[in-house]
Amino acid sequence: MLRRVDVAFLLTGAVLPALGAFVAVPALQAAGVPREAAVGAVVGLWVGAALLAARGIRSHVRGALDDALTRLDEGLRRGDAAGAVEAIDPVVRPVFARLQSVLAQVEVAGQAIIDRRELQQVIDSMPDSLLVLNQDGVVELANATSARRLGFGGPHEVVGLGLDALAGEVTPGWWQALQADGAFTTRDVRLRSRAGNVVTFSAAARVFERVGSTRSAGVLVARESAAEVNLLTQELAATAERLEVSERFFQDLFDAMEDPITVLSPDFEILQANRQAKLVFGRDLIGRRCYRAFRMRDTPCEDCPARETFAASTSVSVEHRIFGNAITRISTYPLLGKDGQVQAVINHKRDVTKERQLEDLKASFLATVSHELRTPLTSIMGFNKLNIRRLQRFVRPWVAEGPEEVRTALQKALSDMEVMGSEGERLGRLVNDVLDLSKLEAGKLRLAPESFEVLPLVQGAVTATSSLLAGRHLLVLPDVPEITPAAWGDRDRISQVLVNLLSNAIKYTARGEVRVAVVVESKMVRFVVQDSGEGIAPEDLPFIFERFRQAGDNQKGKPAGTGLGLAICKQIIQLHGGEITVESRVGHGSTFAFTVPRADASTRDSLG
Amino acid sequence: MSKRILIVDDDTHIRLLLHRTLEELEGMGVEIHFAEDGLDGLNQTRALQPDLMFLDVMMPHMNGFEVCREVRRDPALAKTHIVVLTARGQTQPPLDLRYAPHEIMTKPFDPDIIVARAAQVLGVSLDFGF
């Protein structure tokens, strides 16, 4: 590629010398000037003129040349060639010397342009803003970053701008400081963008001496804007503070727990411990092995729940009798890492001694209450029954012939005593139900599972509830397949459930039918009790298996029950690994269904 | 020799109820005796050698099952038929059948059933007079 300097050399080195060679040199030779001198002078003059013109000093050279030519012309006219050359010599020599110097400078400048382009590329790639200003505060060099930060299209748009345009004033404070101190390392420098907005740089700058010149200039290397840096710093500080607050919150939360909680590594090292853990097991807990710290053992405990949590990534809960009668429940929870693997285990200990004692207390309390209720109830009902018997045996025959009001009074007394008897029975059932339910809920009810035939169970339940049918236009229809596999469970308890559902169905159905069906499934036997009764309101359905809930509680003449029957049914069926469900539509009846394992299915293994 | 029934219960009214329930047997030559706690019950059993005893479970000094165990361990008392009257949810009976009661009835009991059972055990016939 042709450089501008090359073009200048082509012009001055080829075209103008040709003119000189064909016009000026012969003229000089004709005047007696030696050829070499004439050629040198002319070439020198033309080249010098051309180049000096290119350097912007054309007028000066032209003046000198005009002067020299005038003198040459005068000398030639006088016929004094030597004089003529001598006359132009003082003019030509310095021009020639200057020309050589200019050529050297052009050479340097050409190289400088190449260097400068490379330099520009280098500084454009800097992430920092760079500005080089001369001593007058005019930008001589800028990089792409500074141009971009100031909103210019490129460095060339920034070069040439003075401080007045760039900073809004000729001598801003930082410029004065730079001139005075020669350098600064961190200082906010506010410059104006092309749009006129203030852009703040956090800048470092120094004054440097120009090579080959005494003039000084400043270099400004500016990093990201202080405002942005400040903002980032503030955000960082805020985040750090939030983190700290959050960490403190969780630490406080951790410490506020009344139970000892620790975090264990896979090799049972205690990584974290809350205040309570340190209080119970010692301040120096962290870093120790849990089996050593908690149980004074030399090797991991064989019943360790953490081991299982590490292996299976599940939470595990065990109860240990550690010291004397104290019972501790240890629960472990997995702490998963980013890869989904268990990194550590949370170990939570709770002293459940009191809970267990309370459970025992509750059981014995219930047994006592049950006994204390039953004993007077036995007396009340027993004496009531004896009185009924006495009245019937001894009084009734005697008053049979007596006045009508005595007979009526006796009949009313007997009838009222029957009510007392049935209410007493109800009270007895309630006591039984409360006792059953509390045993079931405490998991203390022991099932006596066996294989039993389904048909006799259904027939037994139908028989047991037949007395409830008196005075109702109701049909009870058993529907048991001819071949039904035996079921597996506590026969008496399953019978209790079926009788309960059947008596409910009868009690809530004034007329129509109650169907008791058995459906054989792959692993279970399903018992279905379907009635055509009043049905259960949708808002009652979700709570139907809760205790002391009776559908239609507000209804007049509600059937007498304890409100515990269905809760007990649910517990019994769940204990058998089965399920109990209800479907109902008001006005169309209800369907209760429950499942019990088949005797030939594997589910029976899970029963106690 | 007349037949003997021993009623062991710490509750006065239950004793009275059982007495009233069984009193018609007295007219048939059956003696009815009472004990107010377990230990008293055991001593009286040894002294009276009753044919039938009704035993409450929760009593002072000795519970019904303990009395039952001692009575059944004693060969001299082999003829005594033991009916334990229990409330559901009370202490479970001993698993060792050698020392178990002959019968367990649940409170509240039905007087008719009690008297019928007593008559049967003692081998006397009842006429309710209906």
PDB file of N, CA, C and O in Angstrom, chain B residues 12-58:
ATOM      1  N   THR B  12     -68.743 -51.586  97.930  1.00  0.00           N
ATOM      2  CA  THR B  12     -69.921 -52.008  98.710  1.00  0.00           C
ATOM      3  C   THR B  12     -71.140 -52.265  97.825  1.00  0.00           C
ATOM      4  O   THR B  12     -71.847 -53.256  98.010  1.00  0.00           O
ATOM      5  N   HIS B  13     -71.367 -51.359  96.876  1.00  0.00           N
ATOM      6  CA  HIS B  13     -72.569 -51.477  96.063  1.00  0.00           C
ATOM      7  C   HIS B  13     -72.513 -52.641  95.101  1.00  0.00           C
ATOM      8  O   HIS B  13     -73.539 -53.252  94.799  1.00  0.00           O
ATOM      9  N   ILE B  14     -71.318 -52.946  94.619  1.00  0.00           N
ATOM     10  CA  ILE B  14     -71.201 -54.119  93.745  1.00  0.00           C
ATOM     11  C   ILE B  14     -71.454 -55.386  94.567  1.00  0.00           C
ATOM     12  O   ILE B  14     -72.141 -56.304  94.107  1.00  0.00           O
ATOM     13  N   ARG B  15     -70.913 -55.391  95.807  1.00  0.00           N
ATOM     14  CA  ARG B  15     -71.182 -56.545  96.686  1.00  0.00           C
ATOM     15  C   ARG B  15     -72.688 -56.684  96.920  1.00  0.00           C
ATOM     16  O   ARG B  15     -73.253 -57.774  96.816  1.00  0.00           O
ATOM     17  N   LEU B  16     -73.341 -55.531  97.195  1.00  0.00           N
ATOM     18  CA  LEU B  16     -74.788 -55.538  97.444  1.00  0.00           C
ATOM     19  C   LEU B  16     -75.543 -56.001  96.191  1.00  0.00           C
ATOM     20  O   LEU B  16     -76.477 -56.810  96.279  1.00  0.00           O
ATOM     21  N   LEU B  17     -75.109 -55.485  95.030  1.00  0.00           N
ATOM     22  CA  LEU B  17     -75.776 -55.860  93.780  1.00  0.00           C
ATOM     23  C   LEU B  17     -75.671 -57.359  93.538  1.00  0.00           C
ATOM     24  O   LEU B  17     -76.660 -58.024  93.197  1.00  0.00           O
ATOM     25  N   LEU B  18     -74.440 -57.886  93.740  1.00  0.00           N
ATOM     26  CA  LEU B  18     -74.260 -59.327  93.525  1.00  0.00           C
ATOM     27  C   LEU B  18     -75.083 -60.117  94.549  1.00  0.00           C
ATOM     28  O   LEU B  18     -75.647 -61.158  94.212  1.00  0.00           O
ATOM     29  N   HIS B  19     -75.136 -59.590  95.798  1.00  0.00           N
ATOM     30  CA  HIS B  19     -75.932 -60.253  96.822  1.00  0.00           C
ATOM     31  C   HIS B  19     -77.402 -60.297  96.402  1.00  0.00           C
ATOM     32  O   HIS B  19     -78.051 -61.331  96.417  1.00  0.00           O
ATOM     33  N   ARG B  20     -77.931 -59.131  96.004  1.00  0.00           N
ATOM     34  CA  ARG B  20     -79.331 -59.037  95.569  1.00  0.00           C
ATOM     35  C   ARG B  20     -79.592 -59.952  94.370  1.00  0.00           C
ATOM     36  O   ARG B  20     -80.640 -60.574  94.259  1.00  0.00           O
ATOM     37  N   THR B  21     -78.599 -59.947  93.453  1.00  0.00           N
ATOM     38  CA  THR B  21     -78.751 -60.771  92.258  1.00  0.00           C
ATOM     39  C   THR B  21     -78.858 -62.249  92.614  1.00  0.00           C
ATOM     40  O   THR B  21     -79.666 -62.985  92.046  1.00  0.00           O
ATOM     41  N   LEU B  22     -78.022 -62.636  93.581  1.00  0.00           N
ATOM     42  CA  LEU B  22     -77.920 -64.060  93.897  1.00  0.00           C
ATOM     43  C   LEU B  22     -78.773 -64.472  95.090  1.00  0.00           C
ATOM     44  O   LEU B  22     -78.777 -65.652  95.449  1.00  0.00           O
ATOM     45  N   GLU B  23     -79.496 -63.515  95.685  1.00  0.00           N
ATOM     46  CA  GLU B  23     -80.153 -63.831  96.971  1.00  0.00           C
ATOM     47  C   GLU B  23     -81.207 -64.935  96.864  1.00  0.00           C
ATOM     48  O   GLU B  23     -81.435 -65.664  97.806  1.00  0.00           O
ATOM     49  N   GLU B  24     -81.805 -65.055  95.675  1.00  0.00           N
ATOM     50  CA  GLU B  24     -82.816 -66.105  95.579  1.00  0.00           C
ATOM     51  C   GLU B  24     -82.208 -67.496  95.696  1.00  0.00           C
ATOM     52  O   GLU B  24     -82.895 -68.456  96.014  1.00  0.00           O
ATOM     53  N   LEU B  25     -80.863 -67.585  95.455  1.00  0.00           N
ATOM     54  CA  LEU B  25     -80.202 -68.881  95.619  1.00  0.00           C
ATOM     55  C   LEU B  25     -80.105 -69.264  97.094  1.00  0.00           C
ATOM     56  O   LEU B  25     -80.003 -70.437  97.437  1.00  0.00           O
ATOM     57  N   GLU B  26     -80.140 -68.229  97.969  1.00  0.00           N
ATOM     58  CA  GLU B  26     -80.031 -68.484  99.404  1.00  0.00           C
ATOM     59  C   GLU B  26     -81.190 -69.364  99.877  1.00  0.00           C
ATOM     60  O   GLU B  26     -81.043 -70.187 100.777  1.00  0.00           O
ATOM     61  N   GLY B  27     -82.344 -69.160  99.210  1.00  0.00           N
ATOM     62  CA  GLY B  27     -83.519 -69.946  99.575  1.00  0.00           C
ATOM     63  C   GLY B  27     -83.359 -71.420  99.200  1.00  0.00           C
ATOM     64  O   GLY B  27     -84.142 -72.255  99.624  1.00  0.00           O
ATOM     65  N   MET B  28     -82.329 -71.693  98.401  1.00  0.00           N
ATOM     66  CA  MET B  28     -82.093 -73.072  97.982  1.00  0.00           C
ATOM     67  C   MET B  28     -80.884 -73.648  98.710  1.00  0.00           C
ATOM     68  O   MET B  28     -80.202 -74.532  98.188  1.00  0.00           O
ATOM     69  N   GLY B  29     -80.574 -73.071  99.840  1.00  0.00           N
ATOM     70  CA  GLY B  29     -79.517 -73.622 100.676  1.00  0.00           C
ATOM     71  C   GLY B  29     -78.117 -73.198 100.265  1.00  0.00           C
ATOM     72  O   GLY B  29     -77.139 -73.823 100.629  1.00  0.00           O
ATOM     73  N   VAL B  30     -77.996 -72.137  99.474  1.00  0.00           N
ATOM     74  CA  VAL B  30     -76.678 -71.648  99.072  1.00  0.00           C
ATOM     75  C   VAL B  30     -76.239 -70.544 100.041  1.00  0.00           C
ATOM     76  O   VAL B  30     -77.013 -69.620 100.307  1.00  0.00           O
ATOM     77  N   GLU B  31     -74.996 -70.653 100.591  1.00  0.00           N
ATOM     78  CA  GLU B  31     -74.473 -69.607 101.472  1.00  0.00           C
ATOM     79  C   GLU B  31     -73.745 -68.574 100.621  1.00  0.00           C
ATOM     80  O   GLU B  31     -73.020 -68.938  99.702  1.00  0.00           O
ATOM     81  N   ILE B  32     -73.935 -67.320 100.970  1.00  0.00           N
ATOM     82  CA  ILE B  32     -73.205 -66.264 100.254  1.00  0.00           C
ATOM     83  C   ILE B  32     -72.307 -65.539 101.241  1.00  0.00           C
ATOM     84  O   ILE B  32     -72.773 -65.060 102.283  1.00  0.00           O
ATOM     85  N   HIS B  33     -71.005 -65.506 100.940  1.00  0.00           N
ATOM     86  CA  HIS B  33     -70.030 -64.841 101.799  1.00  0.00           C
ATOM     87  C   HIS B  33     -69.404 -63.684 101.056  1.00  0.00           C
ATOM     88  O   HIS B  33     -69.380 -63.650  99.824  1.00  0.00           O
ATOM     89  N   PHE B  34     -68.823 -62.759 101.818  1.00  0.00           N
ATOM     90  CA  PHE B  34     -68.229 -61.566 101.203  1.00  0.00           C
ATOM     91  C   PHE B  34     -66.809 -61.323 101.705  1.00  0.00           C
ATOM     92  O   PHE B  34     -66.504 -61.582 102.864  1.00  0.00           O
ATOM     93  N   ALA B  35     -65.983 -60.802 100.787  1.00  0.00           N
ATOM     94  CA  ALA B  35     -64.638 -60.341 101.183  1.00  0.00           C
ATOM     95  C   ALA B  35     -64.451 -58.966 100.564  1.00  0.00           C
ATOM     96  O   ALA B  35     -64.933 -58.698  99.452  1.00  0.00           O
ATOM     97  N   GLU B  36     -63.720 -58.066 101.294  1.00  0.00           N
ATOM     98  CA  GLU B  36     -63.648 -56.668 100.845  1.00  0.00           C
ATOM     99  C   GLU B  36     -62.356 -56.291 100.147  1.00  0.00           C
ATOM    100  O   GLU B  36     -62.201 -55.175  99.680  1.00  0.00           O
ATOM    101  N   ASP B  37     -61.394 -57.195 100.114  1.00  0.00           N
ATOM    102  CA  ASP B  37     -60.192 -56.941  99.314  1.00  0.00           C
ATOM    103  C   ASP B  37     -59.565 -58.273  98.930  1.00  0.00           C
ATOM    104  O   ASP B  37     -60.045 -59.342  99.343  1.00  0.00           O
ATOM    105  N   GLY B  38     -58.498 -58.212  98.160  1.00  0.00           N
ATOM    106  CA  GLY B  38     -57.891 -59.427  97.629  1.00  0.00           C
ATOM    107  C   GLY B  38     -57.374 -60.375  98.693  1.00  0.00           C
ATOM    108  O   GLY B  38     -57.637 -61.582  98.659  1.00  0.00           O
ATOM    109  N   LEU B  39     -56.656 -59.801  99.666  1.00  0.00           N
ATOM    110  CA  LEU B  39     -56.044 -60.625 100.702  1.00  0.00           C
ATOM    111  C   LEU B  39     -57.125 -61.305 101.553  1.00  0.00           C
ATOM    112  O   LEU B  39     -57.068 -62.514 101.811  1.00  0.00           O
ATOM    113  N   ASP B  40     -58.143 -60.505 101.945  1.00  0.00           N
ATOM    114  CA  ASP B  40     -59.297 -61.018 102.680  1.00  0.00           C
ATOM    115  C   ASP B  40     -59.945 -62.141 101.882  1.00  0.00           C
ATOM    116  O   ASP B  40     -60.318 -63.198 102.413  1.00  0.00           O
ATOM    117  N   GLY B  41     -60.055 -61.895 100.551  1.00  0.00           N
ATOM    118  CA  GLY B  41     -60.655 -62.876  99.665  1.00  0.00           C
ATOM    119  C   GLY B  41     -59.892 -64.191  99.683  1.00  0.00           C
ATOM    120  O   GLY B  41     -60.502 -65.267  99.774  1.00  0.00           O
ATOM    121  N   LEU B  42     -58.558 -64.108  99.623  1.00  0.00           N
ATOM    122  CA  LEU B  42     -57.735 -65.318  99.610  1.00  0.00           C
ATOM    123  C   LEU B  42     -57.886 -66.083 100.930  1.00  0.00           C
ATOM    124  O   LEU B  42     -58.060 -67.313 100.938  1.00  0.00           O
ATOM    125  N   ASN B  43     -57.830 -65.336 102.052  1.00  0.00           N
ATOM    126  CA  ASN B  43     -57.960 -65.967 103.373  1.00  0.00           C
ATOM    127  C   ASN B  43     -59.303 -66.674 103.520  1.00  0.00           C
ATOM    128  O   ASN B  43     -59.377 -67.809 103.995  1.00  0.00           O
ATOM    129  N   GLN B  44     -60.371 -65.972 103.093  1.00  0.00           N
ATOM    130  CA  GLN B  44     -61.705 -66.565 103.211  1.00  0.00           C
ATOM    131  C   GLN B  44     -61.863 -67.775 102.302  1.00  0.00           C
ATOM    132  O   GLN B  44     -62.549 -68.733 102.645  1.00  0.00           O
ATOM    133  N   THR B  45     -61.224 -67.715 101.121  1.00  0.00           N
ATOM    134  CA  THR B  45     -61.296 -68.855 100.200  1.00  0.00           C
ATOM    135  C   THR B  45     -60.684 -70.074 100.872  1.00  0.00           C
ATOM    136  O   THR B  45     -61.235 -71.176 100.832  1.00  0.00           O
ATOM    137  N   ARG B  46     -59.526 -69.853 101.529  1.00  0.00           N
ATOM    138  CA  ARG B  46     -58.852 -70.967 102.206  1.00  0.00           C
ATOM    139  C   ARG B  46     -59.722 -71.504 103.347  1.00  0.00           C
ATOM    140  O   ARG B  46     -59.797 -72.717 103.560  1.00  0.00           O
ATOM    141  N   ALA B  47     -60.394 -70.590 104.048  1.00  0.00           N
ATOM    142  CA  ALA B  47     -61.197 -71.002 105.192  1.00  0.00           C
ATOM    143  C   ALA B  47     -62.504 -71.675 104.765  1.00  0.00           C
ATOM    144  O   ALA B  47     -62.909 -72.689 105.325  1.00  0.00           O
ATOM    145  N   LEU B  48     -63.145 -71.087 103.705  1.00  0.00           N
ATOM    146  CA  LEU B  48     -64.500 -71.545 103.338  1.00  0.00           C
ATOM    147  C   LEU B  48     -64.526 -72.612 102.253  1.00  0.00           C
ATOM    148  O   LEU B  48     -65.511 -73.334 102.123  1.00  0.00           O
ATOM    149  N   GLN B  49     -63.448 -72.636 101.453  1.00  0.00           N
ATOM    150  CA  GLN B  49     -63.407 -73.508 100.271  1.00  0.00           C
ATOM    151  C   GLN B  49     -64.716 -73.410  99.476  1.00  0.00           C
ATOM    152  O   GLN B  49     -65.474 -74.399  99.340  1.00  0.00           O
ATOM    153  N   PRO B  50     -65.013 -72.198  98.925  1.00  0.00           N
ATOM    154  CA  PRO B  50     -66.287 -71.989  98.230  1.00  0.00           C
ATOM    155  C   PRO B  50     -66.336 -72.784  96.932  1.00  0.00           C
ATOM    156  O   PRO B  50     -65.312 -73.125  96.354  1.00  0.00           O
ATOM    157  N   ASP B  51     -67.587 -73.082  96.476  1.00  0.00           N
ATOM    158  CA  ASP B  51     -67.769 -73.749  95.198  1.00  0.00           C
ATOM    159  C   ASP B  51     -67.628 -72.761  94.047  1.00  0.00           C
ATOM    160  O   ASP B  51     -67.243 -73.132  92.944  1.00  0.00           O
ATOM    161  N   LEU B  52     -67.982 -71.506  94.323  1.00  0.00           N
ATOM    162  CA  LEU B  52     -67.963 -70.487  93.273  1.00  0.00           C
ATOM    163  C   LEU B  52     -67.487 -69.178  93.881  1.00  0.00           C
ATOM    164  O   LEU B  52     -67.884 -68.830  94.994  1.00  0.00           O
ATOM    165  N   MET B  53     -66.591 -68.475  93.174  1.00  0.00           N
ATOM    166  CA  MET B  53     -66.233 -67.133  93.655  1.00  0.00           C
ATOM    167  C   MET B  53     -66.265 -66.126  92.521  1.00  0.00           C
ATOM    168  O   MET B  53     -65.865 -66.413  91.385  1.00  0.00           O
ATOM    169  N   PHE B  54     -66.839 -64.958  92.853  1.00  0.00           N
ATOM    170  CA  PHE B  54     -66.809 -63.824  91.930  1.00  0.00           C
ATOM    171  C   PHE B  54     -65.709 -62.889  92.407  1.00  0.00           C
ATOM    172  O   PHE B  54     -65.727 -62.423  93.538  1.00  0.00           O
ATOM    173  N   LEU B  55     -64.746 -62.642  91.509  1.00  0.00           N
ATOM    174  CA  LEU B  55     -63.544 -61.900  91.885  1.00  0.00           C
ATOM    175  C   LEU B  55     -63.456 -60.596  91.102  1.00  0.00           C
ATOM    176  O   LEU B  55     -63.447 -60.629  89.864  1.00  0.00           O
ATOM    177  N   ASP B  56     -63.399 -59.519  91.806  1.00  0.00           N
ATOM    178  CA  ASP B  56     -63.107 -58.233  91.151  1.00  0.00           C
ATOM    179  C   ASP B  56     -61.613 -58.221  90.827  1.00  0.00           C
ATOM    180  O   ASP B  56     -60.846 -59.013  91.381  1.00  0.00           O
ATOM    181  N   VAL B  57     -61.172 -57.322  89.911  1.00  0.00           N
ATOM    182  CA  VAL B  57     -59.741 -57.292  89.574  1.00  0.00           C
ATOM    183  C   VAL B  57     -59.021 -56.221  90.380  1.00  0.00           C
ATOM    184  O   VAL B  57     -58.077 -56.497  91.120  1.00  0.00           O
ATOM    185  N   MET B  58     -59.454 -54.969  90.262  1.00  0.00           N
ATOM    186  CA  MET B  58     -58.715 -53.883  90.922  1.00  0.00           C
ATOM    187  C   MET B  58     -59.172 -53.756  92.379  1.00  0.00           C
ATOM    188  O   MET B  58     -60.233 -53.225  92.667  1.00  0.00           O
TER     189      MET B  58
END
